[in-house]
Amino acid sequence: MNKFHYLIFSVLIIVSGCTSTTKQSISSPDGKVNLDLNLNASGELYYSVSYKDKKYISLISPSALGFEIKNQEKLQAGLIITEIKTTENNETWNQPWGQFKTVKNHYRQLVCEAEEKTNLKRRIRVIFRVFNDGIAFRYELPIQKSLTKYAITKELSGFALSPDNDTWWAMADYNTQEQLFQKTKQKEAHWVNTPITMKTKEGIYMSIHEAALINYPAMTLKQDSSGIAVYHTDLVPWADGECVKVNDSLQTPWRVITISDHPGGLIESNILLNLNAPSKIENSSWIKPLKYIGIWWGMHLGTHTWNEGARHMANTENALRYIDFAKKHHIDGVVIEGWNKGWDKWGKDSAFDQVTSASDFNLKQVAEYARQNGVTLIGHHETGGDIPCYEQTMEKAFALCKQYGIHAVKTGYAGGIRPAGEHHFGQYMVNHYQKAIETAARYDLMMDVHETVKPTGLCRTWPNLMTGEGVRGMEWEAWSDGNKPSHTALLPFTRGLAGPMDYTPGIFDLLYKNRKTYVKWNGQEKQGMQVRVHSTLAHQLGLFVVLYSPMQMAADLIENYEGHPAFQFIEQTSVNYDETKVLDAAIGEYIVTARRTGNNWVIGALSNETARTINISLNFLDKRTKYEMIIFRDADNTHWETSPDTYSIDTKTVEASASHRIQMAAGGGQAILLKPIDK
Ligand code: NOJ
Ligand code: CA
């Protein structure tokens, strides 16, 4: 690891027995982001955040800190500050994969140690970090007499926002992030999942989320009665109503506010990764980003089943066919769902068996064939949410993968959690997901996790955590009203800010014209339900670049790809990048993203329901090089509603001095390959 690290200064202020109001301030290295910490006359800590442009813009008004602890007084008031320490850190580090090869981690830190003056005399430490692209804080509660084994019933961290911010948000839910987003004024967003994204009236963009979610429940944000648009941290509870069960010293996740003066700055920020610990996997040579196809979409369409029987898709013959296609078209991996026993019992206790193959599926033969052909087989473990059952099998199931040379597994938690009453995003489940990631690392397994908790940058520490769902992805287009074109123009600025997304793009048969016989299921049978994909074909290609995932699926049936000229974009695009630039964007309306791998660039663009033309400069290209530019675009008559699958492929030669007009249909998009022309 190429690591350069220094501490610029370190100031230690010991404040003993201080009871009066105290104010501490700290700014980002570029001086634009400012954090103030105040101790008021009641001995309560408050923080606030501002942004210095031409003048100071308030982003977060004074907001509370502290905890409610079961059977104890609130840990909030009556505090004195015993020590303040400020330091600066500046380092760069390299990622094994990502949107950027090299990441800069430069921040100023303020550590505040405080103690209650009387009663329990509990001690609390709050650590603040201020970066050029945001601020973060976390708590530490050391082991002490009155805090040994206890339960937190509420985290009091507040976020007092301007009621007039524009905000893009999804309703809070303790079990799912598979939601549509809405745009309202801040005051109307009462209870939200994170990330939540905002724009102040001065044009500053912010996103609130968390980093390093370990042994703690996920947070939602809830407005309370203390003021309009004032949120507190609402933690996902255990079945018994407690939020955090603590048996040791406590270190919370970071509460993070990403800040930028332009929307693309939120996407280009690495603040969440920087707030996570360095990799714990010493030899990561088996971790490789990959494009994949799979035995998958047929089940969602209803033409096939996961269950064994006449329509069972995961049979040996189909698996070999998918491997052949992958090899022929330079696709790295194949996922096979429905390969195992138990699907007919979905919803019952101990239904899924992640070690026994379906009767018509020969795991040994398929795994050997994949290995001989250089194709990565991706295992699939649906758990149905039955944790005791999966935890019993997990070790054996991962060992089976290793035995057959399988290096990737997709997991799923579709259904209510067992033990009953636990939530997908509570501490119990956060600990389970962590156990799965760490166990998988021991078996050299990359993970693609569905229906788990939102990402919080943990992939820095565990780079085998490649991608995850936690998003209303393509599957919803198969059996529901689906996802409006604006959904994907919004996702990069909401859920996408949390981390990689397994959205599963790339459907070419947008109107399901090639779907012959199928059995309606999961909502397709609803009166008047007309399912389809809500975009143009060029938009589907644009998704490959715009929605970042180091395991990126080409989700359609291979029959719809075979011989299709547009498939060459999927064949040729990379899913691992040295550099990423958002060239232009308006949240929920359109986005143009450029990504570099070595000397090649790819560009993806998406529009919502409105047709539009965006001019981009190509000045990010190497000035001394000529490039072949292959453009996959909407045709002149394309419209997502009426003619979604018309498209054109153009080729031209360009240089850095050129500009390019990206013309997008309603619900449209564009995808571009840029390759240096050898001299
Ligand atoms: C939901 C997942 O998101 C999807 O990808 C998978 O096919 C089904 N569950 C079945 O496991
Ligand atoms: Ca799902």
Tab-separated table of C-alpha atoms in Angstrom, residues 281-632:
chain	number	residue	atom	x	y	z
A	281	ILE	CA	-7.653	-8.787	4.060
A	282	GLU	CA	-3.923	-9.202	3.587
A	283	ASN	CA	-3.861	-11.096	0.315
A	284	SER	CA	-6.664	-9.763	-1.849
A	285	SER	CA	-5.460	-11.173	-5.186
A	286	TRP	CA	-8.677	-13.212	-5.472
A	287	ILE	CA	-10.822	-10.058	-5.299
A	288	LYS	CA	-11.584	-8.887	-8.835
A	289	PRO	CA	-14.381	-6.654	-10.123
A	290	LEU	CA	-16.494	-8.438	-12.680
A	291	LYS	CA	-19.308	-8.170	-15.186
A	292	TYR	CA	-21.770	-10.996	-14.941
A	293	ILE	CA	-24.847	-12.538	-16.491
A	294	GLY	CA	-27.067	-15.148	-14.935
A	295	ILE	CA	-29.948	-17.510	-14.567
A	296	TRP	CA	-32.144	-14.862	-13.027
A	297	TRP	CA	-34.376	-12.628	-15.164
A	298	GLY	CA	-36.483	-15.550	-16.414
A	299	MET	CA	-37.726	-16.179	-12.869
A	300	HIS	CA	-38.642	-12.540	-12.356
A	301	LEU	CA	-40.439	-12.413	-15.710
A	302	GLY	CA	-42.412	-15.551	-14.768
A	303	THR	CA	-41.224	-17.662	-17.709
A	304	HIS	CA	-39.161	-19.849	-15.368
A	305	THR	CA	-39.044	-20.815	-11.692
A	306	TRP	CA	-36.489	-21.146	-8.914
A	307	ASN	CA	-38.471	-24.227	-7.829
A	308	GLU	CA	-37.635	-27.587	-9.299
A	309	GLY	CA	-40.094	-28.770	-11.943
A	310	ALA	CA	-40.905	-28.267	-15.613
A	311	ARG	CA	-39.983	-24.577	-15.665
A	312	HIS	CA	-36.879	-24.860	-13.455
A	313	MET	CA	-34.224	-22.633	-15.046
A	314	ALA	CA	-31.140	-23.601	-13.036
A	315	ASN	CA	-30.537	-26.946	-14.678
A	316	THR	CA	-27.095	-28.132	-15.754
A	317	GLU	CA	-27.801	-27.592	-19.453
A	318	ASN	CA	-28.805	-23.935	-19.016
A	319	ALA	CA	-25.851	-23.312	-16.706
A	320	LEU	CA	-23.396	-24.617	-19.335
A	321	ARG	CA	-25.136	-22.492	-21.998
A	322	TYR	CA	-24.693	-19.356	-19.878
A	323	ILE	CA	-21.029	-20.192	-19.285
A	324	ASP	CA	-20.499	-20.628	-23.042
A	325	PHE	CA	-22.123	-17.264	-23.716
A	326	ALA	CA	-20.036	-15.553	-21.030
A	327	LYS	CA	-16.807	-16.942	-22.454
A	328	LYS	CA	-17.695	-15.992	-26.019
A	329	HIS	CA	-18.637	-12.409	-25.057
A	330	HIS	CA	-15.922	-11.590	-22.496
A	331	ILE	CA	-18.324	-11.567	-19.557
A	332	ASP	CA	-16.446	-12.525	-16.383
A	333	GLY	CA	-19.082	-14.272	-14.317
A	334	VAL	CA	-22.368	-16.192	-14.180
A	335	VAL	CA	-24.784	-16.254	-11.242
A	336	ILE	CA	-27.099	-19.220	-10.948
A	337	GLU	CA	-30.208	-18.837	-8.814
A	338	GLY	CA	-32.360	-21.813	-7.968
A	339	TRP	CA	-29.424	-24.268	-8.109
A	340	ASN	CA	-30.225	-25.637	-4.655
A	341	LYS	CA	-32.991	-27.247	-2.624
A	342	GLY	CA	-35.588	-25.468	-0.568
A	343	TRP	CA	-37.262	-22.941	-2.866
A	344	ASP	CA	-40.590	-24.782	-2.685
A	345	LYS	CA	-40.607	-24.189	1.106
A	346	TRP	CA	-39.826	-20.420	0.968
A	347	GLY	CA	-41.410	-18.733	4.000
A	348	LYS	CA	-41.309	-21.823	6.225
A	349	ASP	CA	-38.835	-22.521	9.034
A	350	SER	CA	-35.438	-23.848	7.883
A	351	ALA	CA	-36.609	-23.803	4.268
A	352	PHE	CA	-33.397	-23.157	2.341
A	353	ASP	CA	-30.581	-25.631	2.033
A	354	GLN	CA	-27.479	-23.887	0.681
A	355	VAL	CA	-25.438	-27.074	0.313
A	356	THR	CA	-27.687	-29.488	-1.575
A	357	SER	CA	-28.145	-29.160	-5.333
A	358	ALA	CA	-31.471	-29.369	-7.116
A	359	SER	CA	-32.014	-32.774	-8.733
A	360	ASP	CA	-31.358	-31.504	-12.265
A	361	PHE	CA	-28.267	-29.446	-11.347
A	362	ASN	CA	-24.785	-30.954	-11.219
A	363	LEU	CA	-22.698	-28.488	-9.208
A	364	LYS	CA	-19.433	-30.348	-9.712
A	365	GLN	CA	-19.832	-30.486	-13.485
A	366	VAL	CA	-20.918	-26.839	-13.770
A	367	ALA	CA	-18.144	-25.561	-11.496
A	368	GLU	CA	-15.500	-27.534	-13.400
A	369	TYR	CA	-16.820	-26.301	-16.749
A	370	ALA	CA	-16.760	-22.686	-15.506
A	371	ARG	CA	-13.194	-23.085	-14.277
A	372	GLN	CA	-11.998	-24.694	-17.512
A	373	ASN	CA	-13.525	-21.806	-19.466
A	374	GLY	CA	-12.166	-19.054	-17.228
A	375	VAL	CA	-15.620	-17.946	-16.081
A	376	THR	CA	-16.284	-17.040	-12.433
A	377	LEU	CA	-19.245	-18.921	-11.059
A	378	ILE	CA	-21.264	-16.852	-8.581
A	379	GLY	CA	-22.997	-18.942	-5.954
A	380	HIS	CA	-26.391	-17.961	-4.601
A	381	HIS	CA	-27.596	-18.264	-1.020
A	382	GLU	CA	-31.174	-17.141	-0.516
A	383	THR	CA	-31.869	-17.288	3.209
A	384	GLY	CA	-35.479	-16.083	3.245
A	385	GLY	CA	-34.363	-14.078	6.314
A	386	ASP	CA	-33.988	-17.242	8.415
A	387	ILE	CA	-30.838	-16.341	10.326
A	388	PRO	CA	-30.515	-19.262	12.782
A	389	CYS	CA	-30.822	-21.648	9.836
A	390	TYR	CA	-28.256	-19.804	7.662
A	391	GLU	CA	-25.791	-19.343	10.513
A	392	GLN	CA	-25.865	-23.089	11.052
A	393	THR	CA	-25.102	-23.790	7.387
A	394	MET	CA	-22.936	-20.809	6.433
A	395	GLU	CA	-19.528	-22.276	7.201
A	396	LYS	CA	-20.355	-25.510	5.346
A	397	ALA	CA	-21.867	-23.630	2.423
A	398	PHE	CA	-18.829	-21.364	2.030
A	399	ALA	CA	-16.501	-24.374	2.319
A	400	LEU	CA	-18.447	-26.023	-0.514
A	401	CYS	CA	-17.820	-22.934	-2.676
A	402	LYS	CA	-14.127	-23.090	-1.913
A	403	GLN	CA	-14.027	-26.803	-2.713
A	404	TYR	CA	-15.413	-26.064	-6.197
A	405	GLY	CA	-13.241	-22.993	-6.830
A	406	ILE	CA	-16.176	-20.573	-6.537
A	407	HIS	CA	-15.001	-17.074	-5.554
A	408	ALA	CA	-18.238	-15.119	-5.326
A	409	VAL	CA	-21.600	-15.497	-3.626
A	410	LYS	CA	-24.816	-13.531	-3.884
A	411	THR	CA	-26.840	-13.641	-0.676
A	412	GLY	CA	-30.481	-12.721	-0.127
A	413	TYR	CA	-32.722	-11.973	2.850
A	414	ALA	CA	-36.134	-11.752	1.193
A	415	GLY	CA	-38.790	-12.167	3.867
A	416	GLY	CA	-39.412	-11.425	7.533
A	417	ILE	CA	-36.429	-12.032	9.782
A	418	ARG	CA	-36.257	-15.107	12.002
A	419	PRO	CA	-36.015	-14.758	15.052
A	420	ALA	CA	-39.399	-13.077	14.734
A	421	GLY	CA	-39.494	-9.405	15.629
A	422	GLU	CA	-35.950	-8.588	14.551
A	423	HIS	CA	-35.591	-6.092	11.718
A	424	HIS	CA	-33.367	-6.246	8.641
A	425	PHE	CA	-31.479	-3.146	9.827
A	426	GLY	CA	-31.253	-3.709	13.606
A	427	GLN	CA	-28.103	-4.513	15.598
A	428	TYR	CA	-28.846	-8.257	15.488
A	429	MET	CA	-28.817	-8.251	11.695
A	430	VAL	CA	-25.915	-5.803	11.338
A	431	ASN	CA	-23.893	-8.305	13.368
A	432	HIS	CA	-25.093	-11.180	11.206
A	433	TYR	CA	-24.111	-9.431	7.944
A	434	GLN	CA	-20.706	-8.658	9.453
A	435	LYS	CA	-20.245	-12.297	10.410
A	436	ALA	CA	-21.120	-13.346	6.850
A	437	ILE	CA	-18.593	-10.915	5.306
A	438	GLU	CA	-15.793	-11.962	7.652
A	439	THR	CA	-16.543	-15.670	7.251
A	440	ALA	CA	-16.666	-15.264	3.466
A	441	ALA	CA	-13.252	-13.573	3.552
A	442	ARG	CA	-11.815	-16.687	5.214
A	443	TYR	CA	-13.064	-18.734	2.248
A	444	ASP	CA	-11.829	-16.219	-0.405
A	445	LEU	CA	-15.383	-15.256	-1.340
A	446	MET	CA	-16.540	-11.960	-2.824
A	447	MET	CA	-20.023	-10.925	-1.735
A	448	ASP	CA	-23.031	-9.406	-3.497
A	449	VAL	CA	-25.561	-8.928	-0.703
A	450	HIS	CA	-29.288	-8.398	-1.292
A	451	GLU	CA	-31.865	-7.107	1.225
A	452	THR	CA	-29.125	-6.336	3.762
A	453	VAL	CA	-28.421	-3.068	5.518
A	454	LYS	CA	-27.292	-0.066	3.417
A	455	PRO	CA	-23.563	0.221	2.697
A	456	THR	CA	-21.526	2.491	4.966
A	457	GLY	CA	-18.045	2.229	3.425
A	458	LEU	CA	-17.199	-1.101	5.086
A	459	CYS	CA	-15.851	-2.345	1.762
A	460	ARG	CA	-12.651	-0.447	2.587
A	461	THR	CA	-12.054	-2.757	5.553
A	462	TRP	CA	-13.552	-5.827	3.885
A	463	PRO	CA	-12.945	-5.403	0.138
A	464	ASN	CA	-14.649	-8.761	-0.482
A	465	LEU	CA	-17.920	-6.871	0.180
A	466	MET	CA	-18.209	-5.948	-3.471
A	467	THR	CA	-21.742	-4.754	-3.933
A	468	GLY	CA	-25.245	-4.967	-2.602
A	469	GLU	CA	-28.796	-4.231	-3.423
A	470	GLY	CA	-30.763	-2.243	-0.849
A	471	VAL	CA	-32.245	-0.426	-3.786
A	472	ARG	CA	-35.434	-0.612	-5.791
A	473	GLY	CA	-33.673	-2.293	-8.676
A	474	MET	CA	-34.537	-3.830	-12.014
A	475	GLU	CA	-36.527	-6.724	-10.529
A	476	TRP	CA	-39.337	-4.248	-9.735
A	477	GLU	CA	-39.744	-3.652	-13.481
A	478	ALA	CA	-40.745	-7.322	-13.847
A	479	TRP	CA	-43.634	-7.493	-11.407
A	480	SER	CA	-44.770	-4.041	-10.301
A	481	ASP	CA	-45.558	-0.576	-11.637
A	482	GLY	CA	-41.796	-0.352	-11.906
A	483	ASN	CA	-39.321	2.484	-11.698
A	484	LYS	CA	-39.943	5.800	-13.443
A	485	PRO	CA	-37.108	7.114	-15.668
A	486	SER	CA	-36.379	9.781	-13.030
A	487	HIS	CA	-35.690	7.010	-10.449
A	488	THR	CA	-32.333	6.151	-12.001
A	489	ALA	CA	-31.461	9.845	-12.531
A	490	LEU	CA	-32.005	10.240	-8.772
A	491	LEU	CA	-30.360	7.085	-7.420
A	492	PRO	CA	-26.728	8.231	-7.846
A	493	PHE	CA	-27.515	11.152	-5.507
A	494	THR	CA	-29.416	9.186	-2.861
A	495	ARG	CA	-28.855	5.462	-2.262
A	496	GLY	CA	-25.875	5.501	-4.626
A	497	LEU	CA	-23.938	7.803	-2.288
A	498	ALA	CA	-23.861	5.016	0.314
A	499	GLY	CA	-21.853	2.625	-1.877
A	500	PRO	CA	-21.989	0.174	-4.789
A	501	MET	CA	-25.429	-0.818	-6.043
A	502	ASP	CA	-26.381	-4.115	-7.678
A	503	TYR	CA	-29.218	-2.500	-9.646
A	504	THR	CA	-28.844	-5.139	-12.419
A	505	PRO	CA	-29.165	-2.974	-15.540
A	506	GLY	CA	-29.027	-3.882	-19.215
A	507	ILE	CA	-32.485	-5.127	-20.200
A	508	PHE	CA	-32.754	-4.970	-24.006
A	509	ASP	CA	-36.230	-6.511	-24.426
A	510	LEU	CA	-37.808	-3.492	-22.742
A	511	LEU	CA	-41.407	-4.297	-23.606
A	512	TYR	CA	-41.045	-8.065	-23.073
A	513	LYS	CA	-41.902	-8.684	-26.728
A	514	ASN	CA	-39.889	-11.924	-26.651
A	515	ARG	CA	-41.634	-13.265	-23.576
A	516	LYS	CA	-43.767	-16.115	-24.823
A	517	THR	CA	-45.631	-18.162	-22.210
A	518	TYR	CA	-45.279	-17.222	-18.583
A	519	VAL	CA	-47.086	-17.671	-15.315
A	520	LYS	CA	-48.032	-14.459	-13.537
A	521	TRP	CA	-46.676	-14.076	-10.027
A	522	ASN	CA	-45.730	-11.577	-7.317
A	523	GLY	CA	-48.114	-8.815	-8.443
A	524	GLN	CA	-48.099	-9.441	-12.199
A	525	GLU	CA	-51.521	-10.974	-11.724
A	526	LYS	CA	-52.994	-7.706	-10.387
A	527	GLN	CA	-55.855	-6.310	-12.454
A	528	GLY	CA	-54.504	-3.995	-15.143
A	529	MET	CA	-50.845	-4.564	-14.233
A	530	GLN	CA	-48.737	-3.824	-17.299
A	531	VAL	CA	-45.111	-4.456	-16.601
A	532	ARG	CA	-42.254	-3.161	-18.747
A	533	VAL	CA	-38.933	-1.392	-18.340
A	534	HIS	CA	-39.348	2.378	-18.018
A	535	SER	CA	-36.484	3.630	-20.152
A	536	THR	CA	-34.884	3.527	-23.575
A	537	LEU	CA	-32.226	1.036	-24.577
A	538	ALA	CA	-29.471	3.679	-24.560
A	539	HIS	CA	-30.545	4.560	-20.986
A	540	GLN	CA	-29.994	0.893	-20.031
A	541	LEU	CA	-26.429	1.154	-21.332
A	542	GLY	CA	-25.898	4.478	-19.553
A	543	LEU	CA	-26.822	2.755	-16.265
A	544	PHE	CA	-23.726	0.551	-16.556
A	545	VAL	CA	-21.523	3.586	-16.071
A	546	VAL	CA	-23.677	5.870	-13.942
A	547	LEU	CA	-24.752	3.351	-11.265
A	548	TYR	CA	-21.472	2.202	-9.817
A	549	SER	CA	-21.027	-1.484	-8.993
A	550	PRO	CA	-17.791	-3.501	-9.181
A	551	MET	CA	-19.977	-6.547	-9.799
A	552	GLN	CA	-22.208	-5.301	-12.591
A	553	MET	CA	-24.859	-7.547	-14.083
A	554	ALA	CA	-26.074	-7.612	-17.664
A	555	ALA	CA	-29.463	-8.750	-16.474
A	556	ASP	CA	-31.389	-9.778	-19.585
A	557	LEU	CA	-31.767	-13.301	-20.965
A	558	ILE	CA	-28.821	-14.180	-23.196
A	559	GLU	CA	-31.237	-14.799	-26.090
A	560	ASN	CA	-31.930	-11.048	-26.063
A	561	TYR	CA	-28.206	-10.255	-26.286
A	562	GLU	CA	-27.097	-12.786	-28.885
A	563	GLY	CA	-26.380	-10.932	-32.145
A	564	HIS	CA	-27.515	-7.553	-30.764
A	565	PRO	CA	-25.151	-4.764	-31.951
A	566	ALA	CA	-25.616	-2.711	-28.748
A	567	PHE	CA	-24.227	-5.589	-26.658
A	568	GLN	CA	-20.711	-4.599	-27.734
A	569	PHE	CA	-20.919	-1.725	-25.225
A	570	ILE	CA	-21.481	-4.214	-22.389
A	571	GLU	CA	-18.707	-6.436	-23.726
A	572	GLN	CA	-16.223	-3.602	-23.863
A	573	THR	CA	-17.002	-1.377	-20.887
A	574	SER	CA	-14.937	-1.716	-17.733
A	575	VAL	CA	-16.457	-1.982	-14.240
A	576	ASN	CA	-13.319	-0.938	-12.333
A	577	TYR	CA	-12.026	2.602	-12.481
A	578	ASP	CA	-8.946	4.684	-11.762
A	579	GLU	CA	-10.862	7.938	-11.820
A	580	THR	CA	-14.441	9.220	-11.900
A	581	LYS	CA	-15.845	12.620	-12.910
A	582	VAL	CA	-19.437	13.770	-12.899
A	583	LEU	CA	-19.392	16.049	-15.937
A	584	ASP	CA	-22.834	17.560	-15.443
A	585	ALA	CA	-25.948	16.792	-13.385
A	586	ALA	CA	-29.187	18.040	-11.889
A	587	ILE	CA	-30.493	15.694	-9.195
A	588	GLY	CA	-33.370	13.551	-10.491
A	589	GLU	CA	-33.256	15.206	-13.922
A	590	TYR	CA	-30.076	14.088	-15.646
A	591	ILE	CA	-26.509	13.027	-15.024
A	592	VAL	CA	-23.392	12.558	-17.171
A	593	THR	CA	-20.576	10.515	-15.584
A	594	ALA	CA	-17.132	9.795	-17.055
A	595	ARG	CA	-14.859	7.063	-15.727
A	596	ARG	CA	-11.288	6.163	-16.628
A	597	THR	CA	-9.644	2.744	-16.649
A	598	GLY	CA	-5.992	3.024	-17.680
A	599	ASN	CA	-6.064	5.119	-20.864
A	600	ASN	CA	-9.668	4.288	-21.758
A	601	TRP	CA	-12.695	6.310	-20.734
A	602	VAL	CA	-16.381	5.432	-20.641
A	603	ILE	CA	-19.197	7.937	-20.331
A	604	GLY	CA	-22.736	7.199	-19.206
A	605	ALA	CA	-25.621	9.650	-19.381
A	606	LEU	CA	-29.231	9.382	-18.230
A	607	SER	CA	-32.245	11.625	-18.519
A	608	ASN	CA	-35.565	11.528	-16.683
A	609	GLU	CA	-38.907	11.840	-18.514
A	610	THR	CA	-37.670	14.968	-20.352
A	611	ALA	CA	-35.751	14.875	-23.626
A	612	ARG	CA	-32.661	17.098	-23.487
A	613	THR	CA	-29.293	17.917	-25.001
A	614	ILE	CA	-26.214	18.371	-22.831
A	615	ASN	CA	-22.956	19.740	-24.215
A	616	ILE	CA	-19.843	18.356	-22.607
A	617	SER	CA	-16.229	19.320	-23.076
A	618	LEU	CA	-13.798	16.449	-23.606
A	619	ASN	CA	-10.991	18.406	-21.940
A	620	PHE	CA	-10.475	15.610	-19.390
A	621	LEU	CA	-8.883	13.470	-22.147
A	622	ASP	CA	-5.119	13.260	-22.582
A	623	LYS	CA	-4.126	16.319	-24.648
A	624	ARG	CA	-1.561	14.396	-26.740
A	625	THR	CA	-3.863	11.560	-27.768
A	626	LYS	CA	-6.528	10.984	-30.407
A	627	TYR	CA	-9.431	8.763	-29.343
A	628	GLU	CA	-11.926	6.580	-31.121
A	629	MET	CA	-15.327	7.525	-29.719
A	630	ILE	CA	-18.119	4.944	-30.084
A	631	ILE	CA	-21.483	6.449	-29.175
A	632	PHE	CA	-24.528	4.354	-28.314
